């Protein structure tokens, strides 16, 4: 997509957004539907393996893809939190300790993600932030789990031709995804003061950001999300102009 066509698309989306007030969603389920219908409608490609998927969320696996793990999830799209929900979730008291609102029908208290989602609006907005969600092969999403990204020297791909590596509770993404991942981490840290990367994680993300510049799709995606969600991604705004 050329810069002119991207700007034209952004203008049309702005007009649509003006008619229907843009605001952050607090529903993860709604966020996934918005991404399918309003963002990825003409670019149905997964972030890690570049696998194509259709409107029914059925994936066509790329040539050479292979994995013995999570086979039932290999043919479906799942929406991956690039910054894992647990990473920012544990900064919420409701996640760590529970809340008076978090009691099941048997009177038993609970905590964790379920409680944070029930009792804290900021958490709901963070877990549903469209900038932090990308389509992934379900099996890849499952194996990545909530692990942070790093470089895994000497490790082999866990998915054949898709160079996604997972080992030692860490993950190394393919080259094609590193820039987008980095800018997502930088965005989440800038947008939400309660989330902070470690020094080593930030250093890696800054390096990936520099080594793997934005492309047209990343900027188009940001334009579309801005018109749905209502806030600019300042990390991408600085790099797409």
PDB file of C-alpha atoms in Angstrom:
ATOM      1  CA  UNK A   1       0.000   0.000   0.000  1.00  0.00           C
ATOM      2  CA  UNK A   2       1.421   3.406  -1.033  1.00  0.00           C
ATOM      3  CA  UNK A   3       1.629   6.361   1.313  1.00  0.00           C
ATOM      4  CA  UNK A   4      -1.124   8.147  -0.652  1.00  0.00           C
ATOM      5  CA  UNK A   5      -3.513   5.198  -0.478  1.00  0.00           C
ATOM      6  CA  UNK A   6      -2.730   4.792   3.223  1.00  0.00           C
ATOM      7  CA  UNK A   7      -3.614   8.437   3.831  1.00  0.00           C
ATOM      8  CA  UNK A   8      -6.814   8.075   1.806  1.00  0.00           C
ATOM      9  CA  UNK A   9      -7.835   5.050   3.861  1.00  0.00           C
ATOM     10  CA  UNK A  10      -7.033   6.913   7.068  1.00  0.00           C
ATOM     11  CA  UNK A  11      -9.227   9.844   5.967  1.00  0.00           C
ATOM     12  CA  UNK A  12     -12.172   7.552   5.247  1.00  0.00           C
ATOM     13  CA  UNK A  13     -11.767   5.860   8.601  1.00  0.00           C
ATOM     14  CA  UNK A  14     -11.609   9.245  10.304  1.00  0.00           C
ATOM     15  CA  UNK A  15     -14.952  10.208   8.776  1.00  0.00           C
ATOM     16  CA  UNK A  16     -16.468   6.924   9.960  1.00  0.00           C
ATOM     17  CA  UNK A  17     -15.022   7.395  13.426  1.00  0.00           C
ATOM     18  CA  UNK A  18     -16.432  10.924  13.632  1.00  0.00           C
ATOM     19  CA  UNK A  19     -19.904   9.535  13.080  1.00  0.00           C
ATOM     20  CA  UNK A  20     -19.457   6.915  15.802  1.00  0.00           C
ATOM     21  CA  UNK A  21     -17.531   8.132  18.848  1.00  0.00           C
ATOM     22  CA  UNK A  22     -14.117   6.466  19.168  1.00  0.00           C
ATOM     23  CA  UNK A  23     -13.080   5.252  22.589  1.00  0.00           C
ATOM     24  CA  UNK A  24     -11.091   2.450  24.214  1.00  0.00           C
ATOM     25  CA  UNK A  25     -12.939  -0.807  24.654  1.00  0.00           C
ATOM     26  CA  UNK A  26     -12.969  -2.637  27.971  1.00  0.00           C
ATOM     27  CA  UNK A  27     -13.942  -5.944  26.379  1.00  0.00           C
ATOM     28  CA  UNK A  28     -11.253  -8.324  25.111  1.00  0.00           C
ATOM     29  CA  UNK A  29     -13.923 -10.186  23.149  1.00  0.00           C
ATOM     30  CA  UNK A  30     -15.077  -6.974  21.466  1.00  0.00           C
ATOM     31  CA  UNK A  31     -11.469  -5.967  20.763  1.00  0.00           C
ATOM     32  CA  UNK A  32     -10.880  -9.179  18.813  1.00  0.00           C
ATOM     33  CA  UNK A  33     -14.018  -8.630  16.741  1.00  0.00           C
ATOM     34  CA  UNK A  34     -13.023  -5.042  15.967  1.00  0.00           C
ATOM     35  CA  UNK A  35      -9.598  -6.152  14.799  1.00  0.00           C
ATOM     36  CA  UNK A  36     -11.086  -8.761  12.470  1.00  0.00           C
ATOM     37  CA  UNK A  37     -13.705  -6.490  10.938  1.00  0.00           C
ATOM     38  CA  UNK A  38     -12.150  -3.014  11.025  1.00  0.00           C
ATOM     39  CA  UNK A  39      -8.378  -3.482  10.969  1.00  0.00           C
ATOM     40  CA  UNK A  40      -7.361  -6.775   9.370  1.00  0.00           C
ATOM     41  CA  UNK A  41     -10.187  -7.026   6.827  1.00  0.00           C
ATOM     42  CA  UNK A  42      -7.738  -6.673   3.907  1.00  0.00           C
ATOM     43  CA  UNK A  43      -4.534  -7.922   5.549  1.00  0.00           C
ATOM     44  CA  UNK A  44      -5.274 -11.301   7.093  1.00  0.00           C
ATOM     45  CA  UNK A  45      -1.717 -12.356   7.870  1.00  0.00           C
ATOM     46  CA  UNK A  46      -0.314 -13.564  11.199  1.00  0.00           C
ATOM     47  CA  UNK A  47       2.482 -11.635  12.871  1.00  0.00           C
ATOM     48  CA  UNK A  48       5.053 -14.371  13.474  1.00  0.00           C
ATOM     49  CA  UNK A  49       4.694 -16.864  10.632  1.00  0.00           C
ATOM     50  CA  UNK A  50       3.007 -14.772   7.897  1.00  0.00           C
ATOM     51  CA  UNK A  51       0.235 -17.370   7.675  1.00  0.00           C
ATOM     52  CA  UNK A  52      -2.894 -16.286   5.829  1.00  0.00           C
ATOM     53  CA  UNK A  53      -6.327 -16.666   7.402  1.00  0.00           C
ATOM     54  CA  UNK A  54      -9.877 -16.101   6.226  1.00  0.00           C
ATOM     55  CA  UNK A  55     -12.931 -14.342   7.629  1.00  0.00           C
ATOM     56  CA  UNK A  56     -13.802 -17.498   9.571  1.00  0.00           C
ATOM     57  CA  UNK A  57     -10.400 -17.338  11.293  1.00  0.00           C
ATOM     58  CA  UNK A  58      -9.215 -20.510   9.559  1.00  0.00           C
ATOM     59  CA  UNK A  59      -5.490 -20.514   8.823  1.00  0.00           C
ATOM     60  CA  UNK A  60      -3.614 -21.758   5.780  1.00  0.00           C
ATOM     61  CA  UNK A  61      -0.321 -22.902   7.253  1.00  0.00           C
ATOM     62  CA  UNK A  62       2.796 -21.719   5.396  1.00  0.00           C
ATOM     63  CA  UNK A  63       4.915 -24.229   3.519  1.00  0.00           C
ATOM     64  CA  UNK A  64       7.396 -25.903   5.823  1.00  0.00           C
ATOM     65  CA  UNK A  65       5.483 -25.138   9.005  1.00  0.00           C
ATOM     66  CA  UNK A  66       5.621 -28.037  11.433  1.00  0.00           C
ATOM     67  CA  UNK A  67       5.087 -28.625  15.111  1.00  0.00           C
ATOM     68  CA  UNK A  68       4.149 -31.570  17.284  1.00  0.00           C
ATOM     69  CA  UNK A  69       2.671 -29.303  19.962  1.00  0.00           C
ATOM     70  CA  UNK A  70      -0.831 -27.825  20.214  1.00  0.00           C
ATOM     71  CA  UNK A  71      -1.884 -29.364  16.890  1.00  0.00           C
ATOM     72  CA  UNK A  72      -5.564 -28.614  17.455  1.00  0.00           C
ATOM     73  CA  UNK A  73      -4.752 -24.906  17.684  1.00  0.00           C
ATOM     74  CA  UNK A  74      -2.546 -24.815  14.581  1.00  0.00           C
ATOM     75  CA  UNK A  75      -5.383 -24.141  12.136  1.00  0.00           C
ATOM     76  CA  UNK A  76      -7.032 -21.268  13.962  1.00  0.00           C
ATOM     77  CA  UNK A  77      -6.203 -17.636  14.533  1.00  0.00           C
ATOM     78  CA  UNK A  78      -5.792 -16.389  18.076  1.00  0.00           C
ATOM     79  CA  UNK A  79      -5.221 -12.806  19.152  1.00  0.00           C
ATOM     80  CA  UNK A  80      -1.867 -12.583  20.842  1.00  0.00           C
ATOM     81  CA  UNK A  81      -1.006 -10.059  23.538  1.00  0.00           C
ATOM     82  CA  UNK A  82       2.435  -8.963  22.346  1.00  0.00           C
ATOM     83  CA  UNK A  83       3.123  -7.681  25.855  1.00  0.00           C
ATOM     84  CA  UNK A  84       1.614 -10.589  27.834  1.00  0.00           C
ATOM     85  CA  UNK A  85      -1.394  -9.715  29.986  1.00  0.00           C
ATOM     86  CA  UNK A  86       0.361 -11.265  32.969  1.00  0.00           C
ATOM     87  CA  UNK A  87       3.282  -8.842  32.616  1.00  0.00           C
ATOM     88  CA  UNK A  88       1.115  -5.821  33.320  1.00  0.00           C
ATOM     89  CA  UNK A  89      -1.614  -7.732  35.150  1.00  0.00           C
ATOM     90  CA  UNK A  90       0.589  -8.461  38.139  1.00  0.00           C
ATOM     91  CA  UNK A  91       0.932  -4.727  38.766  1.00  0.00           C
ATOM     92  CA  UNK A  92      -2.751  -4.708  39.812  1.00  0.00           C
ATOM     93  CA  UNK A  93      -3.702  -5.477  43.406  1.00  0.00           C
ATOM     94  CA  UNK A  94      -6.777  -7.348  42.171  1.00  0.00           C
ATOM     95  CA  UNK A  95      -4.552  -9.763  40.245  1.00  0.00           C
ATOM     96  CA  UNK A  96      -2.176 -10.387  43.148  1.00  0.00           C
ATOM     97  CA  UNK A  97      -4.532 -10.294  46.122  1.00  0.00           C
ATOM     98  CA  UNK A  98      -8.114 -10.305  44.892  1.00  0.00           C
ATOM     99  CA  UNK A  99     -10.913  -7.847  45.634  1.00  0.00           C
ATOM    100  CA  UNK A 100     -14.195  -7.688  47.528  1.00  0.00           C
ATOM    101  CA  UNK A 101     -15.971  -7.954  44.159  1.00  0.00           C
ATOM    102  CA  UNK A 102     -14.176 -11.194  43.335  1.00  0.00           C
ATOM    103  CA  UNK A 103     -16.238 -13.875  45.055  1.00  0.00           C
ATOM    104  CA  UNK A 104     -17.857 -16.768  43.219  1.00  0.00           C
ATOM    105  CA  UNK A 105     -21.414 -18.028  43.689  1.00  0.00           C
ATOM    106  CA  UNK A 106     -20.221 -20.373  46.431  1.00  0.00           C
ATOM    107  CA  UNK A 107     -18.715 -17.498  48.411  1.00  0.00           C
ATOM    108  CA  UNK A 108     -15.128 -18.439  47.572  1.00  0.00           C
ATOM    109  CA  UNK A 109     -12.807 -15.505  46.752  1.00  0.00           C
ATOM    110  CA  UNK A 110     -10.607 -15.570  43.673  1.00  0.00           C
ATOM    111  CA  UNK A 111      -7.807 -13.445  42.225  1.00  0.00           C
ATOM    112  CA  UNK A 112      -5.627 -13.357  39.123  1.00  0.00           C
ATOM    113  CA  UNK A 113      -6.693 -12.313  35.647  1.00  0.00           C
ATOM    114  CA  UNK A 114     -10.353 -13.074  36.272  1.00  0.00           C
ATOM    115  CA  UNK A 115     -10.498 -10.736  39.266  1.00  0.00           C
ATOM    116  CA  UNK A 116      -8.529  -7.934  37.595  1.00  0.00           C
ATOM    117  CA  UNK A 117     -10.889  -8.123  34.631  1.00  0.00           C
ATOM    118  CA  UNK A 118     -13.949  -7.950  36.879  1.00  0.00           C
ATOM    119  CA  UNK A 119     -12.836  -5.256  39.302  1.00  0.00           C
ATOM    120  CA  UNK A 120     -10.456  -2.863  37.521  1.00  0.00           C
ATOM    121  CA  UNK A 121     -11.339  -0.666  34.537  1.00  0.00           C
ATOM    122  CA  UNK A 122      -7.724   0.226  33.761  1.00  0.00           C
ATOM    123  CA  UNK A 123      -6.812  -3.447  33.541  1.00  0.00           C
ATOM    124  CA  UNK A 124      -9.722  -4.102  31.162  1.00  0.00           C
ATOM    125  CA  UNK A 125      -8.553  -1.288  28.913  1.00  0.00           C
ATOM    126  CA  UNK A 126      -4.954  -2.507  28.951  1.00  0.00           C
ATOM    127  CA  UNK A 127      -5.838  -6.093  28.076  1.00  0.00           C
ATOM    128  CA  UNK A 128      -8.120  -4.860  25.275  1.00  0.00           C
ATOM    129  CA  UNK A 129      -5.737  -2.260  23.816  1.00  0.00           C
ATOM    130  CA  UNK A 130      -5.815  -2.939  20.080  1.00  0.00           C
ATOM    131  CA  UNK A 131      -2.227  -1.807  19.564  1.00  0.00           C
ATOM    132  CA  UNK A 132      -1.056  -4.706  21.751  1.00  0.00           C
ATOM    133  CA  UNK A 133      -3.052  -7.403  19.941  1.00  0.00           C
ATOM    134  CA  UNK A 134      -1.918  -9.215  16.803  1.00  0.00           C
ATOM    135  CA  UNK A 135      -3.116 -12.349  15.017  1.00  0.00           C
ATOM    136  CA  UNK A 136      -1.051 -15.485  15.531  1.00  0.00           C
ATOM    137  CA  UNK A 137      -1.318 -19.179  14.762  1.00  0.00           C
ATOM    138  CA  UNK A 138      -2.961 -20.636  17.850  1.00  0.00           C
ATOM    139  CA  UNK A 139      -0.190 -23.161  18.401  1.00  0.00           C
ATOM    140  CA  UNK A 140       2.459 -20.435  18.291  1.00  0.00           C
ATOM    141  CA  UNK A 141       0.485 -18.301  20.715  1.00  0.00           C
ATOM    142  CA  UNK A 142       0.139 -21.281  23.048  1.00  0.00           C
ATOM    143  CA  UNK A 143       3.838 -22.174  23.068  1.00  0.00           C
ATOM    144  CA  UNK A 144       4.949 -18.558  23.449  1.00  0.00           C
ATOM    145  CA  UNK A 145       2.677 -18.362  26.509  1.00  0.00           C
ATOM    146  CA  UNK A 146       3.499 -15.320  28.661  1.00  0.00           C
ATOM    147  CA  UNK A 147       7.244 -15.464  28.044  1.00  0.00           C
ATOM    148  CA  UNK A 148       9.258 -12.340  27.327  1.00  0.00           C
ATOM    149  CA  UNK A 149      11.278 -11.992  24.157  1.00  0.00           C
ATOM    150  CA  UNK A 150      15.031 -12.402  23.954  1.00  0.00           C
ATOM    151  CA  UNK A 151      17.730 -13.811  21.666  1.00  0.00           C
ATOM    152  CA  UNK A 152      18.094 -17.589  21.942  1.00  0.00           C
ATOM    153  CA  UNK A 153      21.463 -18.396  20.419  1.00  0.00           C
ATOM    154  CA  UNK A 154      21.873 -21.984  19.322  1.00  0.00           C
ATOM    155  CA  UNK A 155      18.189 -22.902  19.618  1.00  0.00           C
ATOM    156  CA  UNK A 156      16.275 -24.325  16.656  1.00  0.00           C
ATOM    157  CA  UNK A 157      12.887 -23.193  15.416  1.00  0.00           C
ATOM    158  CA  UNK A 158       9.937 -24.852  17.134  1.00  0.00           C
ATOM    159  CA  UNK A 159       7.784 -24.433  14.024  1.00  0.00           C
ATOM    160  CA  UNK A 160       9.863 -25.537  11.051  1.00  0.00           C
ATOM    161  CA  UNK A 161      10.060 -22.814   8.415  1.00  0.00           C
ATOM    162  CA  UNK A 162       8.515 -20.308  10.824  1.00  0.00           C
ATOM    163  CA  UNK A 163      11.539 -19.175  12.798  1.00  0.00           C
ATOM    164  CA  UNK A 164       9.862 -18.848  16.177  1.00  0.00           C
ATOM    165  CA  UNK A 165      11.953 -20.235  19.033  1.00  0.00           C
ATOM    166  CA  UNK A 166      10.772 -20.948  22.564  1.00  0.00           C
ATOM    167  CA  UNK A 167      13.138 -22.198  25.271  1.00  0.00           C
ATOM    168  CA  UNK A 168      14.033 -21.564  28.904  1.00  0.00           C
ATOM    169  CA  UNK A 169      10.761 -19.674  29.435  1.00  0.00           C
ATOM    170  CA  UNK A 170      11.794 -17.142  26.785  1.00  0.00           C
ATOM    171  CA  UNK A 171      10.883 -16.631  23.129  1.00  0.00           C
ATOM    172  CA  UNK A 172      12.790 -15.386  20.093  1.00  0.00           C
ATOM    173  CA  UNK A 173      10.521 -14.164  17.278  1.00  0.00           C
ATOM    174  CA  UNK A 174      11.272 -14.275  13.540  1.00  0.00           C
ATOM    175  CA  UNK A 175      13.050 -11.290  12.008  1.00  0.00           C
ATOM    176  CA  UNK A 176       9.862 -10.117  10.293  1.00  0.00           C
ATOM    177  CA  UNK A 177       8.101  -9.545  13.622  1.00  0.00           C
ATOM    178  CA  UNK A 178      10.832  -7.960  15.714  1.00  0.00           C
ATOM    179  CA  UNK A 179      10.266  -4.325  14.802  1.00  0.00           C
ATOM    180  CA  UNK A 180       6.524  -4.484  15.424  1.00  0.00           C
ATOM    181  CA  UNK A 181       7.083  -6.301  18.692  1.00  0.00           C
ATOM    182  CA  UNK A 182       9.604  -3.711  19.840  1.00  0.00           C
ATOM    183  CA  UNK A 183       7.363  -0.771  19.052  1.00  0.00           C
ATOM    184  CA  UNK A 184       4.448  -2.458  20.810  1.00  0.00           C
ATOM    185  CA  UNK A 185       6.492  -2.860  23.988  1.00  0.00           C
ATOM    186  CA  UNK A 186       7.656   0.758  23.750  1.00  0.00           C
ATOM    187  CA  UNK A 187       4.062   1.926  23.216  1.00  0.00           C
ATOM    188  CA  UNK A 188       2.712  -0.003  26.198  1.00  0.00           C
ATOM    189  CA  UNK A 189       5.401   1.401  28.468  1.00  0.00           C
ATOM    190  CA  UNK A 190       4.754   4.944  27.263  1.00  0.00           C
ATOM    191  CA  UNK A 191       0.958   4.678  27.377  1.00  0.00           C
ATOM    192  CA  UNK A 192       0.604   2.970  30.763  1.00  0.00           C
ATOM    193  CA  UNK A 193       2.893   4.280  33.545  1.00  0.00           C
ATOM    194  CA  UNK A 194       2.298   1.211  35.710  1.00  0.00           C
ATOM    195  CA  UNK A 195       4.019  -1.014  33.100  1.00  0.00           C
ATOM    196  CA  UNK A 196       7.812  -0.905  33.010  1.00  0.00           C
ATOM    197  CA  UNK A 197      10.256  -3.050  31.097  1.00  0.00           C
ATOM    198  CA  UNK A 198      13.477  -4.231  32.655  1.00  0.00           C
ATOM    199  CA  UNK A 199      16.628  -2.424  31.510  1.00  0.00           C
ATOM    200  CA  UNK A 200      17.727  -5.405  29.437  1.00  0.00           C
ATOM    201  CA  UNK A 201      14.292  -5.756  27.828  1.00  0.00           C
ATOM    202  CA  UNK A 202      14.163  -2.069  26.937  1.00  0.00           C
ATOM    203  CA  UNK A 203      17.671  -2.220  25.473  1.00  0.00           C
ATOM    204  CA  UNK A 204      16.656  -5.133  23.249  1.00  0.00           C
ATOM    205  CA  UNK A 205      13.447  -3.430  22.117  1.00  0.00           C
ATOM    206  CA  UNK A 206      15.264  -0.218  21.260  1.00  0.00           C
ATOM    207  CA  UNK A 207      17.754  -2.233  19.217  1.00  0.00           C
ATOM    208  CA  UNK A 208      15.018  -4.114  17.350  1.00  0.00           C
ATOM    209  CA  UNK A 209      13.160  -0.862  16.712  1.00  0.00           C
ATOM    210  CA  UNK A 210      16.263   0.584  15.083  1.00  0.00           C
ATOM    211  CA  UNK A 211      17.190  -2.537  13.111  1.00  0.00           C
ATOM    212  CA  UNK A 212      13.691  -3.241  11.784  1.00  0.00           C
ATOM    213  CA  UNK A 213      11.937  -0.013  10.656  1.00  0.00           C
ATOM    214  CA  UNK A 214       8.191   0.404  10.187  1.00  0.00           C
ATOM    215  CA  UNK A 215       6.559  -0.637   6.932  1.00  0.00           C
ATOM    216  CA  UNK A 216       3.383   0.582   5.242  1.00  0.00           C
ATOM    217  CA  UNK A 217       1.162  -2.024   6.870  1.00  0.00           C
ATOM    218  CA  UNK A 218       2.316  -1.177  10.385  1.00  0.00           C
ATOM    219  CA  UNK A 219       1.458   2.468   9.770  1.00  0.00           C
ATOM    220  CA  UNK A 220      -1.887   1.673   8.133  1.00  0.00           C
ATOM    221  CA  UNK A 221      -2.755  -0.576  11.062  1.00  0.00           C
ATOM    222  CA  UNK A 222      -1.954   2.256  13.481  1.00  0.00           C
ATOM    223  CA  UNK A 223      -4.174   4.671  11.529  1.00  0.00           C
ATOM    224  CA  UNK A 224      -7.087   2.256  11.700  1.00  0.00           C
ATOM    225  CA  UNK A 225      -6.668   1.518  15.382  1.00  0.00           C
ATOM    226  CA  UNK A 226      -6.455   5.222  16.195  1.00  0.00           C
ATOM    227  CA  UNK A 227      -9.827   5.780  14.533  1.00  0.00           C
ATOM    228  CA  UNK A 228     -11.409   2.927  16.472  1.00  0.00           C
ATOM    229  CA  UNK A 229      -9.758   3.387  19.844  1.00  0.00           C
ATOM    230  CA  UNK A 230      -9.377   7.158  19.865  1.00  0.00           C
ATOM    231  CA  UNK A 231      -5.732   7.488  20.941  1.00  0.00           C
ATOM    232  CA  UNK A 232      -2.595   7.912  18.882  1.00  0.00           C
ATOM    233  CA  UNK A 233       0.306   5.528  19.200  1.00  0.00           C
ATOM    234  CA  UNK A 234       3.022   8.126  19.693  1.00  0.00           C
ATOM    235  CA  UNK A 235       5.786   5.602  19.078  1.00  0.00           C
ATOM    236  CA  UNK A 236       4.421   4.891  15.611  1.00  0.00           C
ATOM    237  CA  UNK A 237       3.369   8.473  14.915  1.00  0.00           C
ATOM    238  CA  UNK A 238       7.003   9.515  15.216  1.00  0.00           C
ATOM    239  CA  UNK A 239       8.139   6.789  12.815  1.00  0.00           C
ATOM    240  CA  UNK A 240       5.369   6.763  10.210  1.00  0.00           C
ATOM    241  CA  UNK A 241       5.531  10.457   9.286  1.00  0.00           C
TER     242      UNK A 241
END
